[in-house]
């Protein structure tokens, strides 16, 4: 099964952003995860277009942009211009999710949908065929460095069954509290894409941590 590591730059040192991205460039991570927060959908404000554009100029890796903002439809074209490859919206922020997915595809990007811990899988059941990636939030969004919510495993397993039963290639991503301690169990539950912020950027050897996240095996 596909395994992808997407380091979240939320916990990177923004004063040394080019060094932090250079570190990701030298690593086995395939994507770069950019968390955009508006201070309304979540109780935090992170960064917007200038930072996403700056990251785009510093790497050839796919930009995996996670929007934690209200009314994301207003900014789809701007994120395409800024260089996003995967654009993930929060299901809770979309009144017309099907239309939003169409707009993301029309703008030339892949479409992801994130579900907060309390949001049931049934909220995406009718549009699953139109989604390239489902992001199961394993913390309440807004901050790096939070504790992984263990009930997420059952949700991931049920989503894996739903995707496989329909013969889809939709990726499953997890975000929040991911580390080398739970990577293997997450893969076994059916996850494809691990987002990790503090586990990578607070590590003494981020490249090695990325390698461990990618190659995690039972018993490690
Ligand atoms: C949380 C963000 C995450 C965050 C993860 O709202 O969406 O991407 O950076 O941070 P860690 O890996 O430290 O939990
Ligand atoms: Zn995120």
mmCIF file of N, CA and C in Angstrom, residues 10 35-48 66-71 75 79 90 93 141-143:
data_model
loop_
_atom_site.group_PDB
_atom_site.id
_atom_site.type_symbol
_atom_site.label_atom_id
_atom_site.label_comp_id
_atom_site.label_asym_id
_atom_site.label_seq_id
_atom_site.Cartn_x
_atom_site.Cartn_y
_atom_site.Cartn_z
ATOM 1 N N UNK A 10 4.131 23.679 10.208
ATOM 2 C CA UNK A 10 3.580 24.515 11.286
ATOM 3 C C UNK A 10 4.557 24.638 12.463
ATOM 4 N N UNK A 35 -0.331 24.174 6.742
ATOM 5 C CA UNK A 35 -1.564 24.370 7.518
ATOM 6 C C UNK A 35 -1.984 25.830 7.481
ATOM 7 N N UNK A 36 -3.083 26.103 6.812
ATOM 8 C CA UNK A 36 -3.588 27.477 6.716
ATOM 9 C C UNK A 36 -4.756 27.633 7.687
ATOM 10 N N UNK A 37 -4.622 28.539 8.660
ATOM 11 C CA UNK A 37 -5.649 28.733 9.701
ATOM 12 C C UNK A 37 -6.071 30.198 9.738
ATOM 13 N N UNK A 38 -7.385 30.406 9.878
ATOM 14 C CA UNK A 38 -7.920 31.766 9.750
ATOM 15 C C UNK A 38 -8.326 32.414 11.066
ATOM 16 N N UNK A 39 -8.178 31.699 12.181
ATOM 17 C CA UNK A 39 -8.582 32.288 13.462
ATOM 18 C C UNK A 39 -10.091 32.289 13.674
ATOM 19 N N UNK A 40 -10.851 31.712 12.728
ATOM 20 C CA UNK A 40 -12.308 31.642 12.853
ATOM 21 C C UNK A 40 -12.741 30.177 12.905
ATOM 22 N N UNK A 41 -12.325 29.408 11.891
ATOM 23 C CA UNK A 41 -12.649 27.973 11.917
ATOM 24 C C UNK A 41 -11.917 27.276 13.060
ATOM 25 N N UNK A 42 -10.703 27.723 13.313
ATOM 26 C CA UNK A 42 -9.919 27.200 14.447
ATOM 27 C C UNK A 42 -9.410 28.376 15.285
ATOM 28 N N UNK A 43 -9.155 28.139 16.571
ATOM 29 C CA UNK A 43 -8.719 29.247 17.437
ATOM 30 C C UNK A 43 -7.222 29.539 17.309
ATOM 31 N N UNK A 44 -6.760 29.699 16.062
ATOM 32 C CA UNK A 44 -5.352 30.010 15.836
ATOM 33 C C UNK A 44 -5.226 30.590 14.430
ATOM 34 N N UNK A 45 -4.205 31.392 14.223
ATOM 35 C CA UNK A 45 -3.920 31.955 12.900
ATOM 36 C C UNK A 45 -2.507 31.513 12.543
ATOM 37 N N UNK A 46 -2.343 30.930 11.353
ATOM 38 C CA UNK A 46 -1.001 30.467 10.996
ATOM 39 C C UNK A 46 -0.410 31.320 9.888
ATOM 40 N N UNK A 47 -0.647 30.979 8.651
ATOM 41 C CA UNK A 47 -0.055 31.732 7.531
ATOM 42 C C UNK A 47 -0.938 31.563 6.303
ATOM 43 N N UNK A 48 -0.649 32.338 5.281
ATOM 44 C CA UNK A 48 -1.461 32.293 4.066
ATOM 45 C C UNK A 48 -0.625 32.259 2.802
ATOM 46 N N UNK A 66 -3.587 22.227 3.687
ATOM 47 C CA UNK A 66 -4.710 21.879 4.566
ATOM 48 C C UNK A 66 -5.364 23.176 5.035
ATOM 49 N N UNK A 67 -6.573 23.436 4.517
ATOM 50 C CA UNK A 67 -7.267 24.679 4.851
ATOM 51 C C UNK A 67 -8.149 24.496 6.080
ATOM 52 N N UNK A 68 -7.825 25.204 7.151
ATOM 53 C CA UNK A 68 -8.675 25.239 8.334
ATOM 54 C C UNK A 68 -9.275 26.631 8.388
ATOM 55 N N UNK A 69 -10.135 26.886 7.378
ATOM 56 C CA UNK A 69 -10.712 28.223 7.215
ATOM 57 C C UNK A 69 -12.191 28.084 6.866
ATOM 58 N N UNK A 70 -12.965 29.114 7.199
ATOM 59 C CA UNK A 70 -14.369 29.118 6.779
ATOM 60 C C UNK A 70 -14.430 29.536 5.310
ATOM 61 N N UNK A 71 -15.464 29.114 4.632
ATOM 62 C CA UNK A 71 -15.723 29.499 3.238
ATOM 63 C C UNK A 71 -14.504 29.302 2.321
ATOM 64 N N UNK A 75 -11.190 30.905 -1.965
ATOM 65 C CA UNK A 75 -9.736 30.986 -2.156
ATOM 66 C C UNK A 75 -9.135 29.856 -2.995
ATOM 67 N N UNK A 79 -5.133 29.417 -4.160
ATOM 68 C CA UNK A 79 -4.217 28.357 -3.719
ATOM 69 C C UNK A 79 -3.664 27.582 -4.910
ATOM 70 N N UNK A 90 -11.953 21.387 5.099
ATOM 71 C CA UNK A 90 -12.644 20.730 6.215
ATOM 72 C C UNK A 90 -14.107 20.547 5.809
ATOM 73 N N UNK A 93 -16.646 22.973 7.074
ATOM 74 C CA UNK A 93 -16.620 24.358 6.575
ATOM 75 C C UNK A 93 -17.302 24.494 5.218
ATOM 76 N N UNK A 141 -8.286 20.303 15.294
ATOM 77 C CA UNK A 141 -7.341 21.138 14.550
ATOM 78 C C UNK A 141 -7.085 22.491 15.210
ATOM 79 N N UNK A 142 -5.917 23.023 14.948
ATOM 80 C CA UNK A 142 -5.592 24.362 15.437
ATOM 81 C C UNK A 142 -4.160 24.512 15.929
ATOM 82 N N UNK A 143 -3.605 23.430 16.444
ATOM 83 C CA UNK A 143 -2.278 23.542 17.040
ATOM 84 C C UNK A 143 -1.445 22.289 16.791
#
